[in-house]
Amino acid sequence: MTTLNEIGAAAQQASAALSQLPTKTKNQVLHQMGVKLQAAQADIIAANQLDLAQATTNGVRQVMLDRLKLTPNRIDAMAQGLFQVAGLKDPVGDVVRGWQTELGLQIVQRRVPLGVIAMIYEARPNVTVDAAALCFKSGNAVILRGGKEALQTNRVLAALLRQVLTEVGITPDAIQLITDTSHETAHALMQLTDYVDVLIPRGSGAFIKTVVATATVPVIETGAGNCHVYVDADSDLEMAIQVIVNAKTQRPAVCNAMEKLVIHQAVAPAYLPKIAQALKEKQVELRGDLEAQNILPDIESASEEDWSTEYNDAILAIKVVPSLSAAIQHINRYNTQHSEAIITNNYQHAQTFTNQINAAVVYVNASTRFTDGFEFGFGAEIGISTQKLHARGPMGLNELTTTKYVVQGNGQVRPS
Amino acid sequence: MTTLNEIGAAAQQASAALSQLPTKTKNQVLHQMGVKLQAAQADIIAANQLDLAQATTNGVRQVMLDRLKLTPNRIDAMAQGLFQVAGLKDPVGDVVRGWQTELGLQIVQRRVPLGVIAMIYEARPNVTVDAAALCFKSGNAVILRGGKEALQTNRVLAALLRQVLTEVGITPDAIQLITDTSHETAHALMQLTDYVDVLIPRGSGAFIKTVVATATVPVIETGAGNCHVYVDADSDLEMAIQVIVNAKTQRPAVCNAMEKLVIHQAVAPAYLPKIAQALKEKQVELRGDLEAQNILPDIESASEEDWSTEYNDAILAIKVVPSLSAAIQHINRYNTQHSEAIITNNYQHAQTFTNQINAAVVYVNASTRFTDGFEFGFGAEIGISTQKLHARGPMGLNELTTTKYVVQGNGQVRPS
């Protein structure tokens, strides 16, 4: 069996060659990978059936089974994803900035691949293909460690991608899948500092917290989203309802969904009944503080724990505040620095909110659901960073690169 | 006594206000800090004398005493440093990029402070003032933990800077010094994930390695420099000598000094005696592989350990290689990804070297000694990152910021 150290060393070795691949070659390979997946539909579904049967036997929840399940449509969507990544601009080689020094040195800061990226994720098999595609396009080797529920599916998917690499003469070590799904091996991967340049975990908030606490390799924290919408005293009720319904109900289980409504006390009595009505039509359970309960007597009370909880479900907690600054204070105290929105007609309040809220993305009069690599126009997304180092917010191909300074001279030495 | 958690919480609290300070205010404060240090010269020197006496009693090495010692000139240099930082462009608020989406959302990616920066460093008291100035200018709160040898000096310096903050009505918690210099407290600081956004260690390579292995807060690895100069077959001997003498001897103890000479076998017999002659005049001890020893019979042999050692001293090891690719392979195997140079007249070789070498800065025909925030024109330097995430190479004020996306809409919701 291949050890983790061997996997790491092979990935590092592969990354040197990958970093030098022309964009055209990478795009052709990605295209061939898409075609290969389409052609192998039957094999992929057969493997997926094994995973589904095993998961059902193990009593895995229905929601997890849905994530795990592949259909011809979903396989085609993965192939389309590969074609799309082929069409994206390659960030490698981009010059971020450049200048000439007093002594005539010509300095350019150029984008280069990070090197070896490790991904640890849960049941969705499409992450295997997405992550491999984005890492490959940005010139990085990838080590994939998916959830044990998807092992047979991931095996087939990785084998197909690697087969294309071999066919075109690129080392298949550029894309490696860890088939030992034990916690011990995941733990060891988080400590593989000799080989892993960055680890990107994808999954639940609790899972990502564990990774951050355990890892000694650099980690990009993604995903946890306790997102707020604040409805200001001077605001449009119709717009507030529209944004809230979208942010809360369009897809409640995702990280950019709204979890909390913060509302100014001046408009709470007039607005809350109508907002509550619109949300009840969408089967959203409401909870609230005392003031919210006074206005909406039939809702449950929100506990202290509610304010910091990401429900990922059709639940919304409501906080009534006496001022914009109280709203900002509440949000900065309980948020996960993901996405926060204000609904306001007041210029000054919009400025204050965007300046003072501590989050990756701050919205004025728009839904938090836009925090997404595709909606931002990046054409792809490897995750949404909720930390401050390296990348913050939706991460596309640029965020999978680092930079290198190239300095050209003609014999310059440093004066004493 | 103030606990570390209290220090962290106070820093986080302070950082919110700091992030909103106008540039003009920050510049005035920095200027007043410089004036304050100049006026307090006698107090600073008195405290420094206590540190020096204690260090001498403790048998601290002369080189360390030199770093610790403050003179009127050095205090004035610290003040001048503060005036210079006041003159630098404030990165906070800079728009990195911006665009409009199909739905009319206006997105800008804006620079904002990181939040709370922790610095752990060794004996140099000037780091206390430099780090405080750069963090303050970039809107960050800083937690300083200097070496125990400089404790009395650091106490006075931090007190003076904090006094200025208090005088102008800014919370002094923006700049805090940890006066408990135990290893336990340093260790706890490295794990203060609730409050510290980034930890920047400054010191020896071994020290930084320990920090990286211990810390659970995000760390920016700085400084270790096993830098190579490769002399190509097609190269100018005079330029090679000039660059090598500068890179090796101008300041051998610093991280951007040359540690290894890699030379093509075609020119080694003709070049090495002359290069050796020039280096011997500067009292550099030479070591070499077998081929180098054949050409320079009186030098010591370089062991396997030599290739990965950063001497930080007047020692140079020489490796003779049969090709450019062998040179690249050797450098990528043993380097610390800091600064590497090629001396060549060959266009293709310059391209191959800059493309394939894995380092923060790659030079063609120039000294590695230029890897420095001041030489790069940043006007300041908080350290030189040798890692790939967030910042790579010299770090100035920009690298002490993160970004925030601000999205302005007029009621947009995400289509299903």
mmCIF file of N, CA and C in Angstrom, chain B residues 193-292:
data_model
loop_
_atom_site.group_PDB
_atom_site.id
_atom_site.type_symbol
_atom_site.label_atom_id
_atom_site.label_comp_id
_atom_site.label_asym_id
_atom_site.label_seq_id
_atom_site.Cartn_x
_atom_site.Cartn_y
_atom_site.Cartn_z
ATOM 1 N N THR B 193 -6.149 31.471 19.492
ATOM 2 C CA THR B 193 -6.929 31.546 18.246
ATOM 3 C C THR B 193 -8.150 32.451 18.334
ATOM 4 N N ASP B 194 -8.675 32.649 19.531
ATOM 5 C CA ASP B 194 -9.857 33.504 19.652
ATOM 6 C C ASP B 194 -9.558 34.964 19.323
ATOM 7 N N TYR B 195 -8.296 35.352 19.470
ATOM 8 C CA TYR B 195 -7.997 36.770 19.343
ATOM 9 C C TYR B 195 -6.939 37.137 18.303
ATOM 10 N N VAL B 196 -6.019 36.227 18.029
ATOM 11 C CA VAL B 196 -4.891 36.578 17.162
ATOM 12 C C VAL B 196 -5.203 36.190 15.711
ATOM 13 N N ASP B 197 -5.169 37.178 14.808
ATOM 14 C CA ASP B 197 -5.441 36.893 13.400
ATOM 15 C C ASP B 197 -4.216 36.370 12.682
ATOM 16 N N VAL B 198 -3.048 36.842 13.073
ATOM 17 C CA VAL B 198 -1.820 36.309 12.470
ATOM 18 C C VAL B 198 -0.651 36.530 13.413
ATOM 19 N N LEU B 199 0.246 35.566 13.419
ATOM 20 C CA LEU B 199 1.460 35.621 14.238
ATOM 21 C C LEU B 199 2.650 35.676 13.292
ATOM 22 N N ILE B 200 3.505 36.674 13.516
ATOM 23 C CA ILE B 200 4.711 36.791 12.698
ATOM 24 C C ILE B 200 5.923 36.630 13.601
ATOM 25 N N PRO B 201 6.615 35.505 13.538
ATOM 26 C CA PRO B 201 7.809 35.337 14.351
ATOM 27 C C PRO B 201 9.025 35.924 13.634
ATOM 28 N N ARG B 202 9.921 36.527 14.387
ATOM 29 C CA ARG B 202 11.187 37.031 13.818
ATOM 30 C C ARG B 202 12.316 36.439 14.645
ATOM 31 N N GLY B 203 13.277 35.812 14.006
ATOM 32 C CA GLY B 203 14.408 35.260 14.745
ATOM 33 C C GLY B 203 15.129 34.220 13.928
ATOM 34 N N SER B 204 15.835 33.319 14.620
ATOM 35 C CA SER B 204 16.637 32.306 13.938
ATOM 36 C C SER B 204 15.727 31.292 13.258
ATOM 37 N N GLY B 205 16.301 30.562 12.301
ATOM 38 C CA GLY B 205 15.548 29.535 11.589
ATOM 39 C C GLY B 205 14.970 28.498 12.532
ATOM 40 N N ALA B 206 15.766 28.066 13.517
ATOM 41 C CA ALA B 206 15.303 27.040 14.463
ATOM 42 C C ALA B 206 14.118 27.566 15.265
ATOM 43 N N PHE B 207 14.212 28.820 15.680
ATOM 44 C CA PHE B 207 13.150 29.454 16.453
ATOM 45 C C PHE B 207 11.848 29.486 15.647
ATOM 46 N N ILE B 208 11.958 29.884 14.390
ATOM 47 C CA ILE B 208 10.758 30.000 13.555
ATOM 48 C C ILE B 208 10.144 28.634 13.297
ATOM 49 N N LYS B 209 10.998 27.628 13.098
ATOM 50 C CA LYS B 209 10.497 26.250 12.918
ATOM 51 C C LYS B 209 9.661 25.817 14.121
ATOM 52 N N THR B 210 10.161 26.111 15.314
ATOM 53 C CA THR B 210 9.440 25.758 16.532
ATOM 54 C C THR B 210 8.082 26.450 16.567
ATOM 55 N N VAL B 211 8.069 27.725 16.217
ATOM 56 C CA VAL B 211 6.809 28.471 16.238
ATOM 57 C C VAL B 211 5.805 27.837 15.273
ATOM 58 N N VAL B 212 6.251 27.527 14.057
ATOM 59 C CA VAL B 212 5.352 26.942 13.054
ATOM 60 C C VAL B 212 4.774 25.616 13.547
ATOM 61 N N ALA B 213 5.619 24.816 14.196
ATOM 62 C CA ALA B 213 5.166 23.502 14.674
ATOM 63 C C ALA B 213 4.210 23.635 15.861
ATOM 64 N N THR B 214 4.364 24.691 16.643
ATOM 65 C CA THR B 214 3.587 24.846 17.883
ATOM 66 C C THR B 214 2.287 25.608 17.675
ATOM 67 N N ALA B 215 2.323 26.595 16.793
ATOM 68 C CA ALA B 215 1.206 27.535 16.703
ATOM 69 C C ALA B 215 -0.045 26.909 16.112
ATOM 70 N N THR B 216 -1.202 27.267 16.659
ATOM 71 C CA THR B 216 -2.473 26.944 16.013
ATOM 72 C C THR B 216 -3.095 28.206 15.410
ATOM 73 N N VAL B 217 -2.598 29.381 15.800
ATOM 74 C CA VAL B 217 -3.021 30.601 15.102
ATOM 75 C C VAL B 217 -2.295 30.623 13.751
ATOM 76 N N PRO B 218 -2.849 31.339 12.765
ATOM 77 C CA PRO B 218 -2.158 31.411 11.472
ATOM 78 C C PRO B 218 -0.791 32.098 11.628
ATOM 79 N N VAL B 219 0.231 31.503 11.035
ATOM 80 C CA VAL B 219 1.601 32.025 11.149
ATOM 81 C C VAL B 219 2.107 32.413 9.770
ATOM 82 N N ILE B 220 2.848 33.513 9.701
ATOM 83 C CA ILE B 220 3.608 33.781 8.479
ATOM 84 C C ILE B 220 5.067 33.471 8.784
ATOM 85 N N GLU B 221 5.570 32.463 8.072
ATOM 86 C CA GLU B 221 6.930 31.993 8.277
ATOM 87 C C GLU B 221 7.885 32.979 7.613
ATOM 88 N N THR B 222 8.884 33.413 8.350
ATOM 89 C CA THR B 222 9.804 34.407 7.776
ATOM 90 C C THR B 222 11.254 33.976 7.897
ATOM 91 N N GLY B 223 12.026 34.448 6.987
ATOM 92 C CA GLY B 223 13.443 34.628 7.234
ATOM 93 C C GLY B 223 14.475 33.602 6.902
ATOM 94 N N ALA B 224 14.208 32.284 7.055
ATOM 95 C CA ALA B 224 15.308 31.349 6.815
ATOM 96 C C ALA B 224 15.758 31.464 5.365
ATOM 97 N N GLY B 225 17.052 31.665 5.143
ATOM 98 C CA GLY B 225 17.547 31.888 3.784
ATOM 99 C C GLY B 225 18.803 31.100 3.461
ATOM 100 N N ASN B 226 18.621 29.930 2.833
ATOM 101 C CA ASN B 226 19.775 29.192 2.304
ATOM 102 C C ASN B 226 19.816 29.548 0.817
ATOM 103 N N CYS B 227 20.423 30.729 0.538
ATOM 104 C CA CYS B 227 20.347 31.313 -0.810
ATOM 105 C C CYS B 227 21.514 30.870 -1.686
ATOM 106 N N HIS B 228 21.205 30.601 -2.964
ATOM 107 C CA HIS B 228 22.198 30.126 -3.922
ATOM 108 C C HIS B 228 22.435 31.160 -5.015
ATOM 109 N N VAL B 229 23.690 31.201 -5.506
ATOM 110 C CA VAL B 229 23.965 31.869 -6.772
ATOM 111 C C VAL B 229 24.475 30.790 -7.717
ATOM 112 N N TYR B 230 23.837 30.667 -8.879
ATOM 113 C CA TYR B 230 24.284 29.703 -9.887
ATOM 114 C C TYR B 230 25.003 30.457 -11.006
ATOM 115 N N VAL B 231 26.237 30.046 -11.281
ATOM 116 C CA VAL B 231 27.007 30.650 -12.363
ATOM 117 C C VAL B 231 26.945 29.716 -13.570
ATOM 118 N N ASP B 232 26.292 30.201 -14.605
ATOM 119 C CA ASP B 232 26.020 29.416 -15.802
ATOM 120 C C ASP B 232 27.292 29.280 -16.653
ATOM 121 N N ALA B 233 27.263 28.313 -17.596
ATOM 122 C CA ALA B 233 28.410 28.118 -18.492
ATOM 123 C C ALA B 233 28.647 29.382 -19.319
ATOM 124 N N ASP B 234 27.563 29.959 -19.805
ATOM 125 C CA ASP B 234 27.667 31.170 -20.608
ATOM 126 C C ASP B 234 27.416 32.366 -19.696
ATOM 127 N N SER B 235 28.487 32.876 -19.108
ATOM 128 C CA SER B 235 28.320 33.963 -18.129
ATOM 129 C C SER B 235 29.562 34.830 -18.085
ATOM 130 N N ASP B 236 29.425 35.969 -17.483
ATOM 131 C CA ASP B 236 30.514 36.939 -17.404
ATOM 132 C C ASP B 236 31.231 36.774 -16.064
ATOM 133 N N LEU B 237 32.525 36.462 -16.110
ATOM 134 C CA LEU B 237 33.261 36.195 -14.870
ATOM 135 C C LEU B 237 33.286 37.413 -13.945
ATOM 136 N N GLU B 238 33.521 38.574 -14.510
ATOM 137 C CA GLU B 238 33.607 39.778 -13.676
ATOM 138 C C GLU B 238 32.276 40.034 -12.951
ATOM 139 N N MET B 239 31.165 39.870 -13.705
ATOM 140 C CA MET B 239 29.859 40.064 -13.082
ATOM 141 C C MET B 239 29.635 39.018 -11.989
ATOM 142 N N ALA B 240 30.039 37.779 -12.273
ATOM 143 C CA ALA B 240 29.868 36.703 -11.293
ATOM 144 C C ALA B 240 30.617 37.045 -10.008
ATOM 145 N N ILE B 241 31.851 37.479 -10.131
ATOM 146 C CA ILE B 241 32.657 37.798 -8.937
ATOM 147 C C ILE B 241 32.004 38.939 -8.147
ATOM 148 N N GLN B 242 31.603 39.962 -8.890
ATOM 149 C CA GLN B 242 30.987 41.148 -8.262
ATOM 150 C C GLN B 242 29.719 40.765 -7.477
ATOM 151 N N VAL B 243 28.857 39.990 -8.103
ATOM 152 C CA VAL B 243 27.602 39.599 -7.447
ATOM 153 C C VAL B 243 27.884 38.667 -6.272
ATOM 154 N N ILE B 244 28.774 37.688 -6.459
ATOM 155 C CA ILE B 244 29.064 36.721 -5.399
ATOM 156 C C ILE B 244 29.677 37.425 -4.183
ATOM 157 N N VAL B 245 30.643 38.306 -4.427
ATOM 158 C CA VAL B 245 31.285 39.002 -3.304
ATOM 159 C C VAL B 245 30.241 39.842 -2.554
ATOM 160 N N ASN B 246 29.374 40.490 -3.283
ATOM 161 C CA ASN B 246 28.334 41.286 -2.629
ATOM 162 C C ASN B 246 27.368 40.389 -1.863
ATOM 163 N N ALA B 247 26.881 39.353 -2.530
ATOM 164 C CA ALA B 247 25.849 38.507 -1.922
ATOM 165 C C ALA B 247 26.400 37.773 -0.701
ATOM 166 N N LYS B 248 27.676 37.374 -0.770
ATOM 167 C CA LYS B 248 28.245 36.600 0.345
ATOM 168 C C LYS B 248 28.790 37.478 1.459
ATOM 169 N N THR B 249 29.443 38.573 1.116
ATOM 170 C CA THR B 249 30.263 39.230 2.153
ATOM 171 C C THR B 249 29.717 40.560 2.655
ATOM 172 N N GLN B 250 28.733 41.158 1.967
ATOM 173 C CA GLN B 250 28.337 42.493 2.409
ATOM 174 C C GLN B 250 27.774 42.452 3.819
ATOM 175 N N ARG B 251 26.987 41.407 4.123
ATOM 176 C CA ARG B 251 26.425 41.245 5.471
ATOM 177 C C ARG B 251 26.071 39.770 5.635
ATOM 178 N N PRO B 252 27.082 38.959 5.978
ATOM 179 C CA PRO B 252 26.907 37.498 5.932
ATOM 180 C C PRO B 252 25.845 36.965 6.894
ATOM 181 N N ALA B 253 25.500 37.712 7.938
ATOM 182 C CA ALA B 253 24.608 37.163 8.970
ATOM 183 C C ALA B 253 23.128 37.290 8.630
ATOM 184 N N VAL B 254 22.798 37.964 7.521
ATOM 185 C CA VAL B 254 21.377 38.185 7.238
ATOM 186 C C VAL B 254 20.809 37.122 6.304
ATOM 187 N N CYS B 255 19.468 37.079 6.254
ATOM 188 C CA CYS B 255 18.817 35.952 5.565
ATOM 189 C C CYS B 255 18.940 36.006 4.062
ATOM 190 N N ASN B 256 19.174 37.184 3.477
ATOM 191 C CA ASN B 256 19.282 37.235 2.017
ATOM 192 C C ASN B 256 20.727 37.120 1.535
ATOM 193 N N ALA B 257 21.659 36.825 2.459
ATOM 194 C CA ALA B 257 23.054 36.617 2.066
ATOM 195 C C ALA B 257 23.180 35.267 1.372
ATOM 196 N N MET B 258 24.119 35.198 0.432
ATOM 197 C CA MET B 258 24.390 33.957 -0.297
ATOM 198 C C MET B 258 25.040 32.947 0.633
ATOM 199 N N GLU B 259 24.591 31.687 0.500
ATOM 200 C CA GLU B 259 25.163 30.624 1.329
ATOM 201 C C GLU B 259 25.860 29.570 0.477
ATOM 202 N N LYS B 260 25.454 29.442 -0.798
ATOM 203 C CA LYS B 260 25.967 28.377 -1.660
ATOM 204 C C LYS B 260 26.270 28.925 -3.050
ATOM 205 N N LEU B 261 27.399 28.463 -3.607
ATOM 206 C CA LEU B 261 27.714 28.740 -5.000
ATOM 207 C C LEU B 261 27.516 27.449 -5.790
ATOM 208 N N VAL B 262 26.698 27.523 -6.828
ATOM 209 C CA VAL B 262 26.524 26.394 -7.748
ATOM 210 C C VAL B 262 27.120 26.864 -9.071
ATOM 211 N N ILE B 263 27.998 26.049 -9.661
ATOM 212 C CA ILE B 263 28.689 26.524 -10.861
ATOM 213 C C ILE B 263 28.758 25.417 -11.909
ATOM 214 N N HIS B 264 28.599 25.818 -13.168
ATOM 215 C CA HIS B 264 28.632 24.846 -14.261
ATOM 216 C C HIS B 264 30.060 24.339 -14.443
ATOM 217 N N GLN B 265 30.186 23.024 -14.716
ATOM 218 C CA GLN B 265 31.515 22.407 -14.806
ATOM 219 C C GLN B 265 32.348 22.977 -15.956
ATOM 220 N N ALA B 266 31.675 23.513 -16.973
ATOM 221 C CA ALA B 266 32.425 24.026 -18.124
ATOM 222 C C ALA B 266 33.271 25.254 -17.768
ATOM 223 N N VAL B 267 32.790 26.032 -16.786
ATOM 224 C CA VAL B 267 33.558 27.239 -16.416
ATOM 225 C C VAL B 267 34.211 27.125 -15.045
ATOM 226 N N ALA B 268 33.911 26.060 -14.330
ATOM 227 C CA ALA B 268 34.455 25.926 -12.969
ATOM 228 C C ALA B 268 35.994 26.015 -12.940
ATOM 229 N N PRO B 269 36.710 25.292 -13.807
ATOM 230 C CA PRO B 269 38.186 25.359 -13.734
ATOM 231 C C PRO B 269 38.726 26.770 -13.947
ATOM 232 N N ALA B 270 38.113 27.510 -14.848
ATOM 233 C CA ALA B 270 38.610 28.861 -15.117
ATOM 234 C C ALA B 270 38.132 29.872 -14.074
ATOM 235 N N TYR B 271 36.872 29.733 -13.622
ATOM 236 C CA TYR B 271 36.278 30.751 -12.740
ATOM 237 C C TYR B 271 36.637 30.558 -11.264
ATOM 238 N N LEU B 272 36.590 29.294 -10.809
ATOM 239 C CA LEU B 272 36.667 29.074 -9.355
ATOM 240 C C LEU B 272 37.921 29.661 -8.707
ATOM 241 N N PRO B 273 39.121 29.518 -9.314
ATOM 242 C CA PRO B 273 40.295 30.119 -8.650
ATOM 243 C C PRO B 273 40.141 31.625 -8.441
ATOM 244 N N LYS B 274 39.556 32.302 -9.423
ATOM 245 C CA LYS B 274 39.413 33.764 -9.293
ATOM 246 C C LYS B 274 38.327 34.141 -8.287
ATOM 247 N N ILE B 275 37.233 33.376 -8.315
ATOM 248 C CA ILE B 275 36.169 33.629 -7.328
ATOM 249 C C ILE B 275 36.707 33.363 -5.921
ATOM 250 N N ALA B 276 37.460 32.262 -5.780
ATOM 251 C CA ALA B 276 38.030 31.900 -4.475
ATOM 252 C C ALA B 276 38.980 32.986 -3.985
ATOM 253 N N GLN B 277 39.776 33.503 -4.895
ATOM 254 C CA GLN B 277 40.723 34.568 -4.550
ATOM 255 C C GLN B 277 39.983 35.789 -3.997
ATOM 256 N N ALA B 278 38.935 36.189 -4.700
ATOM 257 C CA ALA B 278 38.159 37.362 -4.274
ATOM 258 C C ALA B 278 37.511 37.134 -2.913
ATOM 259 N N LEU B 279 37.046 35.928 -2.671
ATOM 260 C CA LEU B 279 36.375 35.637 -1.395
ATOM 261 C C LEU B 279 37.379 35.501 -0.260
ATOM 262 N N LYS B 280 38.561 34.971 -0.574
ATOM 263 C CA LYS B 280 39.584 34.844 0.482
ATOM 264 C C LYS B 280 40.030 36.213 0.969
ATOM 265 N N GLU B 281 40.055 37.166 0.053
ATOM 266 C CA GLU B 281 40.412 38.539 0.459
ATOM 267 C C GLU B 281 39.396 39.080 1.459
ATOM 268 N N LYS B 282 38.198 38.513 1.428
ATOM 269 C CA LYS B 282 37.162 38.937 2.379
ATOM 270 C C LYS B 282 37.036 37.923 3.523
ATOM 271 N N GLN B 283 38.049 37.078 3.686
ATOM 272 C CA GLN B 283 38.078 36.105 4.799
ATOM 273 C C GLN B 283 36.895 35.128 4.802
ATOM 274 N N VAL B 284 36.485 34.700 3.611
ATOM 275 C CA VAL B 284 35.413 33.708 3.550
ATOM 276 C C VAL B 284 36.024 32.307 3.517
ATOM 277 N N GLU B 285 35.538 31.437 4.380
ATOM 278 C CA GLU B 285 35.971 30.039 4.381
ATOM 279 C C GLU B 285 35.209 29.293 3.297
ATOM 280 N N LEU B 286 35.933 28.549 2.453
ATOM 281 C CA LEU B 286 35.279 27.819 1.368
ATOM 282 C C LEU B 286 35.219 26.331 1.658
ATOM 283 N N ARG B 287 34.112 25.715 1.254
ATOM 284 C CA ARG B 287 33.978 24.268 1.291
ATOM 285 C C ARG B 287 33.462 23.839 -0.087
ATOM 286 N N GLY B 288 33.692 22.580 -0.453
ATOM 287 C CA GLY B 288 33.232 22.206 -1.789
ATOM 288 C C GLY B 288 33.012 20.729 -1.963
ATOM 289 N N ASP B 289 32.358 20.366 -3.069
ATOM 290 C CA ASP B 289 32.215 18.954 -3.402
ATOM 291 C C ASP B 289 33.524 18.485 -4.025
ATOM 292 N N LEU B 290 33.596 17.222 -4.451
ATOM 293 C CA LEU B 290 34.856 16.662 -4.956
ATOM 294 C C LEU B 290 35.404 17.452 -6.139
ATOM 295 N N GLU B 291 34.531 17.814 -7.065
ATOM 296 C CA GLU B 291 35.000 18.546 -8.250
ATOM 297 C C GLU B 291 35.532 19.919 -7.886
ATOM 298 N N ALA B 292 34.881 20.567 -6.953
ATOM 299 C CA ALA B 292 35.375 21.877 -6.506
ATOM 300 C C ALA B 292 36.726 21.716 -5.827
#
